[in-house]
PDB file of C-alpha atoms in Angstrom:
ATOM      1  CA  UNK Y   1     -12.192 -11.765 -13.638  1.00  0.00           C
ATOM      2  CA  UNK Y   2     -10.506  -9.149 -12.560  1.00  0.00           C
ATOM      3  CA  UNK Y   3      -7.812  -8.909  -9.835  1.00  0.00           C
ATOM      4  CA  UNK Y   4      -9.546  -5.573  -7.996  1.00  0.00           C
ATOM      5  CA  UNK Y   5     -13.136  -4.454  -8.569  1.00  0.00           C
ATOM      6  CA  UNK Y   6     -14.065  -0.675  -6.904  1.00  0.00           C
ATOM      7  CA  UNK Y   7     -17.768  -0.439  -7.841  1.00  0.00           C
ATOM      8  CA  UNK Y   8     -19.853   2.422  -6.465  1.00  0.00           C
ATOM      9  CA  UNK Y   9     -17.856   3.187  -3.582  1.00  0.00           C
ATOM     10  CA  UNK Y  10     -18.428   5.470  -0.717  1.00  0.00           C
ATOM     11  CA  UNK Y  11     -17.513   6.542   2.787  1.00  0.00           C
ATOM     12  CA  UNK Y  12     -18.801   8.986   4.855  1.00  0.00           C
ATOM     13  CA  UNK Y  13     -17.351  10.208   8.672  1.00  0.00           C
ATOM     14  CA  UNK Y  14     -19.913  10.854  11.493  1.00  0.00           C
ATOM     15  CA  UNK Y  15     -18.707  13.792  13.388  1.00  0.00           C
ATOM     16  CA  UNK Y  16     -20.245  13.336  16.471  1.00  0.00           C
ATOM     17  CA  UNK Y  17     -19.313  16.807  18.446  1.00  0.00           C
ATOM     18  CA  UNK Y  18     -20.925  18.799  15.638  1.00  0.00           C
ATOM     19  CA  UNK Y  19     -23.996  16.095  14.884  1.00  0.00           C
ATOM     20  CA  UNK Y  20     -23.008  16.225  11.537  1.00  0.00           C
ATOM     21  CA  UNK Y  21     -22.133  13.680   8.545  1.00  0.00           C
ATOM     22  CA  UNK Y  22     -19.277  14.223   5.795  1.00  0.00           C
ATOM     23  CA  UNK Y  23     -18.633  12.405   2.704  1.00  0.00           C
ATOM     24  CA  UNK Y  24     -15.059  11.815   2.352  1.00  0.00           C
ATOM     25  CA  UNK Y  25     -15.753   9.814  -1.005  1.00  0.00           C
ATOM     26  CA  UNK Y  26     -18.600   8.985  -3.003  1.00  0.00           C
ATOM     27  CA  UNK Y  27     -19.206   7.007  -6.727  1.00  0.00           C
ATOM     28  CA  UNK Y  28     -15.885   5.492  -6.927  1.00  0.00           C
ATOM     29  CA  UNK Y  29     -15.240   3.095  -9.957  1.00  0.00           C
ATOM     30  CA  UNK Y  30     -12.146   1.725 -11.372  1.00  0.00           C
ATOM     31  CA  UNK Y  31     -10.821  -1.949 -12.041  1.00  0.00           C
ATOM     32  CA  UNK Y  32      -7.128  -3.593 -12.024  1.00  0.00           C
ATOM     33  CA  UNK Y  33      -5.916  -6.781 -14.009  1.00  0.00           C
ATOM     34  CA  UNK Y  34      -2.978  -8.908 -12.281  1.00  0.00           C
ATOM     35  CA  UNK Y  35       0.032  -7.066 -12.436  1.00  0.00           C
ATOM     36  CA  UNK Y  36      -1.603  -3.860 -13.451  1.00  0.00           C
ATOM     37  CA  UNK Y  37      -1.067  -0.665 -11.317  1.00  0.00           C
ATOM     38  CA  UNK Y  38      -3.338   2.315 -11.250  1.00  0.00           C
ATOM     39  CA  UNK Y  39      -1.886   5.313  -9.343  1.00  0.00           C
ATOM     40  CA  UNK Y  40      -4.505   7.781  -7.726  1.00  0.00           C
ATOM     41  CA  UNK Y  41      -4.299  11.639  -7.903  1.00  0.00           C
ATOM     42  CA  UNK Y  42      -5.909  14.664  -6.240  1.00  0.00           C
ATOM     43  CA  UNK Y  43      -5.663  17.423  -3.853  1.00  0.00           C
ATOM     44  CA  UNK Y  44      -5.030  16.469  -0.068  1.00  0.00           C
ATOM     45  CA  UNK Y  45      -8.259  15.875   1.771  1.00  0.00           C
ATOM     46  CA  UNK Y  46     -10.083  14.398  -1.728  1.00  0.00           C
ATOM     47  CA  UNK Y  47     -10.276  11.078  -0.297  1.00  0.00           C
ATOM     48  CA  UNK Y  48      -7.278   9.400  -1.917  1.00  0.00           C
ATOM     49  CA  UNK Y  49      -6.189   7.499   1.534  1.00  0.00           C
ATOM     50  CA  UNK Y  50      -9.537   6.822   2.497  1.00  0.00           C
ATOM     51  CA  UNK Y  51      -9.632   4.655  -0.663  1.00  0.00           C
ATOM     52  CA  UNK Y  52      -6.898   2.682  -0.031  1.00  0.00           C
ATOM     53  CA  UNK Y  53      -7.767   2.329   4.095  1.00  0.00           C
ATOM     54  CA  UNK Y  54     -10.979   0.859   3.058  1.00  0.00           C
ATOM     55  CA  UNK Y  55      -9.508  -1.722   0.573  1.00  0.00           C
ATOM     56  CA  UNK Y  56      -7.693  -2.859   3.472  1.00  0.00           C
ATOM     57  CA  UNK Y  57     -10.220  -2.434   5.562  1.00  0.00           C
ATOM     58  CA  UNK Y  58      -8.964  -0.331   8.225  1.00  0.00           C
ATOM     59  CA  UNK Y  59     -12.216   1.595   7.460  1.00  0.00           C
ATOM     60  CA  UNK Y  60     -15.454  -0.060   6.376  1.00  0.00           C
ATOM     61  CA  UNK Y  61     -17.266   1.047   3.523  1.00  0.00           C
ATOM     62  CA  UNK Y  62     -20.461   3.045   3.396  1.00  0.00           C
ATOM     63  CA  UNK Y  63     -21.789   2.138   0.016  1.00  0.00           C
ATOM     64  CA  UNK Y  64     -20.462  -0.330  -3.230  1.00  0.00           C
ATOM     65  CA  UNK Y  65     -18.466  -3.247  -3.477  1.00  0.00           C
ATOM     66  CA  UNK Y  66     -14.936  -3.853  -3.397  1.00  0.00           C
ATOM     67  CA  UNK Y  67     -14.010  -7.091  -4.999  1.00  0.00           C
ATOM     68  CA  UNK Y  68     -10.757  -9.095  -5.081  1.00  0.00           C
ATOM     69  CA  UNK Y  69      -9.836 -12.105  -6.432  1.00  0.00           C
ATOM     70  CA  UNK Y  70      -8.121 -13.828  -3.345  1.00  0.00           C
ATOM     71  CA  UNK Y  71      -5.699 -16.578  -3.857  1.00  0.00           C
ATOM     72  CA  UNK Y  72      -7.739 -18.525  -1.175  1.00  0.00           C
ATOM     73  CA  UNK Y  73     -11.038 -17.315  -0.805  1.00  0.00           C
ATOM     74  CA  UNK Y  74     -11.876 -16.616  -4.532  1.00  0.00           C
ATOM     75  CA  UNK Y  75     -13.741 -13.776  -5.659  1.00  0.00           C
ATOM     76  CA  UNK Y  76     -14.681 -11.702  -1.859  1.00  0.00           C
ATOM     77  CA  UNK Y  77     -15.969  -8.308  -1.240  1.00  0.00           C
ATOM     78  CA  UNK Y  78     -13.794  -6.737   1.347  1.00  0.00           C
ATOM     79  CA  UNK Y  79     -16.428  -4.678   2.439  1.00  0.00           C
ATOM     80  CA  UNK Y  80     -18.176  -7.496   3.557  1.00  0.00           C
ATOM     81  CA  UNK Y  81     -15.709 -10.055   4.595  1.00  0.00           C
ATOM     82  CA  UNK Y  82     -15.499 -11.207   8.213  1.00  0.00           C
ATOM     83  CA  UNK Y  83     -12.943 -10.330  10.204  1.00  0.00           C
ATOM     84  CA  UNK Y  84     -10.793 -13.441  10.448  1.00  0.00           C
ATOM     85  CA  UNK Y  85     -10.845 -13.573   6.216  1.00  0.00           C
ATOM     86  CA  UNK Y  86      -9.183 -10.103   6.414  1.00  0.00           C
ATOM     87  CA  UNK Y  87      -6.348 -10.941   9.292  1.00  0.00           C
ATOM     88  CA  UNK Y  88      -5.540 -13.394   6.652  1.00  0.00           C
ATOM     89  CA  UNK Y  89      -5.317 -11.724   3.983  1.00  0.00           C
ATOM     90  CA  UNK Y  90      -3.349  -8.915   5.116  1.00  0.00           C
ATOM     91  CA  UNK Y  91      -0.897 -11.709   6.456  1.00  0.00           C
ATOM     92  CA  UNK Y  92      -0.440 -13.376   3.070  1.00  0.00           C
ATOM     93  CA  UNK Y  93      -2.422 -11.407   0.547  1.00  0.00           C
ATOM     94  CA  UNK Y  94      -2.494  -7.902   0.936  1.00  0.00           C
ATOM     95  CA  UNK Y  95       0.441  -5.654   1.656  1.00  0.00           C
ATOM     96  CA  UNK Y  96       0.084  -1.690   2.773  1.00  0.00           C
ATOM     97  CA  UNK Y  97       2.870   0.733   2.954  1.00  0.00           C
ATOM     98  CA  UNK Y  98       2.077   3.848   5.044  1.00  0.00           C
ATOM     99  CA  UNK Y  99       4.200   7.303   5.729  1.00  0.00           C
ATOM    100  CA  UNK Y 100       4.118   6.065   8.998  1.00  0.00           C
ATOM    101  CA  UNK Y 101       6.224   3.064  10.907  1.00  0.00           C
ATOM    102  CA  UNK Y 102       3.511   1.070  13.373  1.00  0.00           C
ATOM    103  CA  UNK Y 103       5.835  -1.664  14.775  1.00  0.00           C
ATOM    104  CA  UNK Y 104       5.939  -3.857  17.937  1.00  0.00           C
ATOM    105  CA  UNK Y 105       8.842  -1.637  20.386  1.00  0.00           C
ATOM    106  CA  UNK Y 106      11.581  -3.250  21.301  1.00  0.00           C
ATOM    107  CA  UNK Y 107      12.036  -5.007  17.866  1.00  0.00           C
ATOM    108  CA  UNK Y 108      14.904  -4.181  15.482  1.00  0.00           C
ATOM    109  CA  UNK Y 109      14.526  -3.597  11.935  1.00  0.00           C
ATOM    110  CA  UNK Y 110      16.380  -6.878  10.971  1.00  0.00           C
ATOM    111  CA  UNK Y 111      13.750  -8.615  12.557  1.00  0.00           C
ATOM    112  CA  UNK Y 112      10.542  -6.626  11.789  1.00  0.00           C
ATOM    113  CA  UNK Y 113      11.583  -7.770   8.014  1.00  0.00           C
ATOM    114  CA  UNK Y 114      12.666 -11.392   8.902  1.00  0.00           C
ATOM    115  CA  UNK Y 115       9.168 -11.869  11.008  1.00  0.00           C
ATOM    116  CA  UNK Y 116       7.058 -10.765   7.847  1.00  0.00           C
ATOM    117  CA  UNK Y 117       8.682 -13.611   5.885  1.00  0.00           C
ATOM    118  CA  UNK Y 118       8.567 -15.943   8.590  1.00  0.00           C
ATOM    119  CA  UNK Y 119       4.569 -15.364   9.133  1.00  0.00           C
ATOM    120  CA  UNK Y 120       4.369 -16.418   5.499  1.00  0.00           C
ATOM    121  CA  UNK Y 121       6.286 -19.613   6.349  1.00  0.00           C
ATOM    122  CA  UNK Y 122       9.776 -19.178   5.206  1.00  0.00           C
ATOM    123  CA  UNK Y 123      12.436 -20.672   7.475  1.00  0.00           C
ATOM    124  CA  UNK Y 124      14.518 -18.549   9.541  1.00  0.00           C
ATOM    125  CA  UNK Y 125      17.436 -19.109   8.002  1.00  0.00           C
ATOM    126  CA  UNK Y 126      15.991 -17.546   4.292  1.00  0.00           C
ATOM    127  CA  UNK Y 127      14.114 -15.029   6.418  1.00  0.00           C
ATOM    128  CA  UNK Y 128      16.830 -13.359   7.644  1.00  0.00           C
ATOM    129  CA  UNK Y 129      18.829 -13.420   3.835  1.00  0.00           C
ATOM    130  CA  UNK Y 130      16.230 -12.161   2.295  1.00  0.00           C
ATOM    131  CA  UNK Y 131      15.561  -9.680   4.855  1.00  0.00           C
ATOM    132  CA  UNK Y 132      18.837  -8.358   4.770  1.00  0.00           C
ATOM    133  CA  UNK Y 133      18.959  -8.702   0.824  1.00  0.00           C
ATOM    134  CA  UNK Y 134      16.006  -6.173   1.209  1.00  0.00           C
ATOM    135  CA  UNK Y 135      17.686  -3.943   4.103  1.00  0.00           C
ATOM    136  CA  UNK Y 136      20.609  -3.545   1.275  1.00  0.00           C
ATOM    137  CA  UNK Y 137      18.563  -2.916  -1.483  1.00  0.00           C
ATOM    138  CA  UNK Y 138      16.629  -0.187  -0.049  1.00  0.00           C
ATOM    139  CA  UNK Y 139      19.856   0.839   1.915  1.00  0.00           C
ATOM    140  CA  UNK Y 140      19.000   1.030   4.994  1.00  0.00           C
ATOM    141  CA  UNK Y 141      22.685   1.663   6.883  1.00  0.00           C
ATOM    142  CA  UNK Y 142      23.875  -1.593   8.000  1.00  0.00           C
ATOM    143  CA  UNK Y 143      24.088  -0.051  11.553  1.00  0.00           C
ATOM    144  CA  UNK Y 144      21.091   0.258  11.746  1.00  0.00           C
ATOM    145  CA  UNK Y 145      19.725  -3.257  11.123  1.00  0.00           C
ATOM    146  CA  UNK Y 146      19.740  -3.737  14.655  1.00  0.00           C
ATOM    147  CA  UNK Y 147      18.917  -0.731  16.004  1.00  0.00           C
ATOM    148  CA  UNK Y 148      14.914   0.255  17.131  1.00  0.00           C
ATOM    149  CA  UNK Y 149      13.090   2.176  14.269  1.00  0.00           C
ATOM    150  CA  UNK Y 150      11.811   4.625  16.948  1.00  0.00           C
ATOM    151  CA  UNK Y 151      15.639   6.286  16.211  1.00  0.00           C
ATOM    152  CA  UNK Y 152      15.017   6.385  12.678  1.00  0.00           C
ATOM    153  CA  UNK Y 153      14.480   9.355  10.780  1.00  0.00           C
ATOM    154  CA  UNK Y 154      10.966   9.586   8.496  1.00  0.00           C
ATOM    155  CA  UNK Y 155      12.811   8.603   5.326  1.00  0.00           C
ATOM    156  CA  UNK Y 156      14.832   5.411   7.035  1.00  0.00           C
ATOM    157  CA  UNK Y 157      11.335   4.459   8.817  1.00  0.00           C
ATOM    158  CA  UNK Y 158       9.542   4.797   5.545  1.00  0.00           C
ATOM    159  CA  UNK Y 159      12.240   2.428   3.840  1.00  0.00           C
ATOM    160  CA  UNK Y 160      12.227  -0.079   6.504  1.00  0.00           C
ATOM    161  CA  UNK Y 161       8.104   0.018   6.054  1.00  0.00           C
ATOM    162  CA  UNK Y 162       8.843  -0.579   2.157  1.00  0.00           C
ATOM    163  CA  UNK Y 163      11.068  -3.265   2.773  1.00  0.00           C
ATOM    164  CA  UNK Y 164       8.629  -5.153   5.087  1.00  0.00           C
ATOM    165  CA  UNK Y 165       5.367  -4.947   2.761  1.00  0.00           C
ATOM    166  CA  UNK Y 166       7.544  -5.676  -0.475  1.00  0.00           C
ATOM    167  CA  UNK Y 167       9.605  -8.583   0.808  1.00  0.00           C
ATOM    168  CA  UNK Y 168       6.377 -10.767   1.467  1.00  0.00           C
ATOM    169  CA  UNK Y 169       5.771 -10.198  -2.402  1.00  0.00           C
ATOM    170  CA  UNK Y 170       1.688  -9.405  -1.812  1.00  0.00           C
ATOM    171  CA  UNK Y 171       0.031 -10.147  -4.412  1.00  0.00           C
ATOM    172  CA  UNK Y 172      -2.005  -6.684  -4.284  1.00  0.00           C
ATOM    173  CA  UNK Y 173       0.372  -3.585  -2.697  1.00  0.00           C
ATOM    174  CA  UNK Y 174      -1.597  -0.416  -1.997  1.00  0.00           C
ATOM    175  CA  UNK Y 175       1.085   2.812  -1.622  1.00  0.00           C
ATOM    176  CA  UNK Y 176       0.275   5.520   0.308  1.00  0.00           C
ATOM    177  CA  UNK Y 177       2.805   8.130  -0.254  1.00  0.00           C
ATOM    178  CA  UNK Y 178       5.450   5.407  -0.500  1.00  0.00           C
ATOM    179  CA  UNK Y 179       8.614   8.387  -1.997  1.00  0.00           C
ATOM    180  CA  UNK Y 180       7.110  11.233   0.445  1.00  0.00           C
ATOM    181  CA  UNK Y 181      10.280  11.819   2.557  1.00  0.00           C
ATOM    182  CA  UNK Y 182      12.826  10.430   0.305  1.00  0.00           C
ATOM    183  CA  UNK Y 183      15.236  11.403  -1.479  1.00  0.00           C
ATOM    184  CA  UNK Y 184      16.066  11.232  -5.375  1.00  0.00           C
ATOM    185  CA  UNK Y 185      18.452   7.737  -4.602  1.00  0.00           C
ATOM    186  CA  UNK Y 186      15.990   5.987  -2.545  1.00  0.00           C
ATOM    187  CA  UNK Y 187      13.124   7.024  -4.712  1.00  0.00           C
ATOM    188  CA  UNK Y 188      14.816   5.209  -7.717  1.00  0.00           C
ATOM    189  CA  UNK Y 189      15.202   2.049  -5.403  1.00  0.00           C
ATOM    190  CA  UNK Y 190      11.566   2.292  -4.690  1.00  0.00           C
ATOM    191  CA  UNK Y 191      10.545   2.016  -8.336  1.00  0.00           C
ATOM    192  CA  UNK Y 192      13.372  -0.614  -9.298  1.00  0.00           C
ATOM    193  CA  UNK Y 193      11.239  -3.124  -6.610  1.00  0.00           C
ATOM    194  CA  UNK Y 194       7.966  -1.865  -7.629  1.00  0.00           C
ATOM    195  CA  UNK Y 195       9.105  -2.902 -11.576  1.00  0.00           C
ATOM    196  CA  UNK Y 196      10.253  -6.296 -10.399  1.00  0.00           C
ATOM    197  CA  UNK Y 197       7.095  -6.582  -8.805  1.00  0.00           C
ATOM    198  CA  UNK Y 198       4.791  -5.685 -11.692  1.00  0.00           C
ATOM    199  CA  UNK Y 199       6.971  -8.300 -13.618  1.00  0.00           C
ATOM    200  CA  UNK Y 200       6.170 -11.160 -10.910  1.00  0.00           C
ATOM    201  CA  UNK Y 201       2.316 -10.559 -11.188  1.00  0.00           C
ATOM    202  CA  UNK Y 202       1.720  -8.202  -8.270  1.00  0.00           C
ATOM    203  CA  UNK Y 203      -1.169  -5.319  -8.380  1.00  0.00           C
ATOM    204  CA  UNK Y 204      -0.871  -2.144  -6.902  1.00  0.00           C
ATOM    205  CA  UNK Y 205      -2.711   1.066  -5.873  1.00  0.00           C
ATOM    206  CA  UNK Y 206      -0.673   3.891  -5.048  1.00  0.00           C
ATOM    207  CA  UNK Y 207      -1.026   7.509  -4.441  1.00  0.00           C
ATOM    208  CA  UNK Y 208       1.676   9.874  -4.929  1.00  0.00           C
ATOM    209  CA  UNK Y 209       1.817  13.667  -4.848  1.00  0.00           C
ATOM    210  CA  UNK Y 210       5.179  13.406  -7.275  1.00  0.00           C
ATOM    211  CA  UNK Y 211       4.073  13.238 -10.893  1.00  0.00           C
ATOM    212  CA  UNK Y 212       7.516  12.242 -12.233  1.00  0.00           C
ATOM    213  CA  UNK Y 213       7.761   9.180 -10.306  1.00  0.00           C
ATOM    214  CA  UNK Y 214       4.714   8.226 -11.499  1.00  0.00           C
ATOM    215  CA  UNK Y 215       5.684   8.504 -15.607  1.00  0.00           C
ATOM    216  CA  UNK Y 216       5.842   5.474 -17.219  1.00  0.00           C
ATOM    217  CA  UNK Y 217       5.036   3.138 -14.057  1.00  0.00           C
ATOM    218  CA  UNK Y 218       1.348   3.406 -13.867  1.00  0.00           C
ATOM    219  CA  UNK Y 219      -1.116   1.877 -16.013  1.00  0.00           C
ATOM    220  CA  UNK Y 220      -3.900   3.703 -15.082  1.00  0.00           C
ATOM    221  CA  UNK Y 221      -4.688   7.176 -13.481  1.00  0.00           C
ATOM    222  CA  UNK Y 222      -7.850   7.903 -11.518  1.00  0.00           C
ATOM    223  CA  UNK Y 223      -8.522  11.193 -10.632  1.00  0.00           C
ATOM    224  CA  UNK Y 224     -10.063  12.201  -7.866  1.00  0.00           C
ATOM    225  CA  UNK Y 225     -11.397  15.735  -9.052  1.00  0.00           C
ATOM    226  CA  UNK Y 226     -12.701  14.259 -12.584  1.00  0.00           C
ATOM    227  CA  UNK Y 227     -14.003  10.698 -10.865  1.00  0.00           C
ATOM    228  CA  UNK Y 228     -12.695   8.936 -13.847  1.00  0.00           C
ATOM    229  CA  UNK Y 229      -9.627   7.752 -15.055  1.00  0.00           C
ATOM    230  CA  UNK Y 230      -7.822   9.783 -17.130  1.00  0.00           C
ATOM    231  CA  UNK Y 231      -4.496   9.848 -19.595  1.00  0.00           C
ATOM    232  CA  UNK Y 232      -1.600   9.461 -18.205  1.00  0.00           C
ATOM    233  CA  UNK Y 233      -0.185  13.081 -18.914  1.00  0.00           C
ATOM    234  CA  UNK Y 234       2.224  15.440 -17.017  1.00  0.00           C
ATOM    235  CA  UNK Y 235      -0.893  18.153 -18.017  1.00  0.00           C
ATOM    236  CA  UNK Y 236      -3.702  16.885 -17.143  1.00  0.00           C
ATOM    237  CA  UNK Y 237      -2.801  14.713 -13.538  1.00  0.00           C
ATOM    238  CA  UNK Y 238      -0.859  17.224 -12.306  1.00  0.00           C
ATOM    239  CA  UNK Y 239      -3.366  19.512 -12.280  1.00  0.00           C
ATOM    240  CA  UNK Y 240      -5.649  17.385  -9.919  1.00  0.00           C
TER     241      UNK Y 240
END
């Protein structure tokens, strides 16, 4: 089967000031093989984020079925699955990397990456090599490794986010905006781990407003304006 299954999927938002109903996204259909990686396209406010939020199930969806092939629980629809199943699976399953850095205070960014390794059971002695192999890679100043993120600018927030979802190795990695405040280096380093990833078996949904990165990483486009996938050409995605 395969690894993700959007069938039919919608979500509407109740605004409750104005009595009124909106929906965000409606009729939804795509599927992803292991290792495959579909990037989505589309004008801001088409519903591309409220896609990926309700794969991981930060919202609930309205209508369809959104099924993935989970390492422990088999074939699940995420729409439905209890709350506990999804805790779990975003722990060892199911890896999200936002514009925006939501960590505990008071932690540094050497050991917001250590602790995501650690939850998935490594010791603490790889934890913290690996999480400083990733704090390199994504290079992240080294004076910095113990500093609070809350310092950080948006680009060294959004690598330290990077590092923490793509250390764990997820075996499905939805992007939202994962290059949007970086610059041309750190964008390369972003793709070099996303590559590696692929390789290793690891799906991903991403959206990303710059076209170029996307050439010759995705294996599928879905566009938003169209509702279908479509070629993967600088013509017709950029226009959506």
């Amino acid at each position: 089967m395969s690894m993700l299954e959007v069938a039919d999927f919608g979500k509407r938002f109740t605004i409750h000031h104005l009595n009124q109903t909106m929906h965000a996204v409606e009729h939804i259909d795509f599927s992803l093989e292991r290792g495959e990686f579909i990037g989505i396209v589309g004008k801001s406010g088409s519903g591309k984020s409220t896609i990926l939020k309700s794969i991981y199930r930060t919202y609930l969806p309205d209508a369809g079925k959104i099924i993935y092939d989970s390492e422990r629980f088999g074939s699940i629809d995420l729409s439905a699955a209890t709350e506990r199943q999804m805790l779990y699976l975003r722990k060892y399953e199911i890896g999200y990397v936002s514009q925006f850095l939501n960590v505990m205070p008071r932690t540094t960014s050497r050991q917001l990456v250590a602790q995501a390794l650690l939850e998935m059971g490594e010791s603490e002695k790889a934890a913290h090599i690996e999480a400083e192999k990733a704090l390199m890679h994504f290079e992240l100043d080294s004076k910095l490794w113990d500093s609070y993120p809350n310092t950080f600018s948006g680009g060294e927030k959004l690598r330290l986010n990077i590092a923490m979802a793509t250390v764990k190795k997820p075996r499905l990695l939805l992007l939202d905006e994962p290059t949007a405040s970086l610059d041309h280096q750190s964008k390369i380093k972003v793709r070099e781990i996303i590559e590696k990833l692929k390789a290793n078996g690891t799906t991903l949904v991403g959206i990303f407003h710059d076209i170029e990165f996307m050439e010759g990483l995705c294996d599928k486009v879905y566009d938003m304006k169209a509702r279908r996938l479509v070629q993967q050409q600088a013509g017709v995605v950029g226009e959506s």
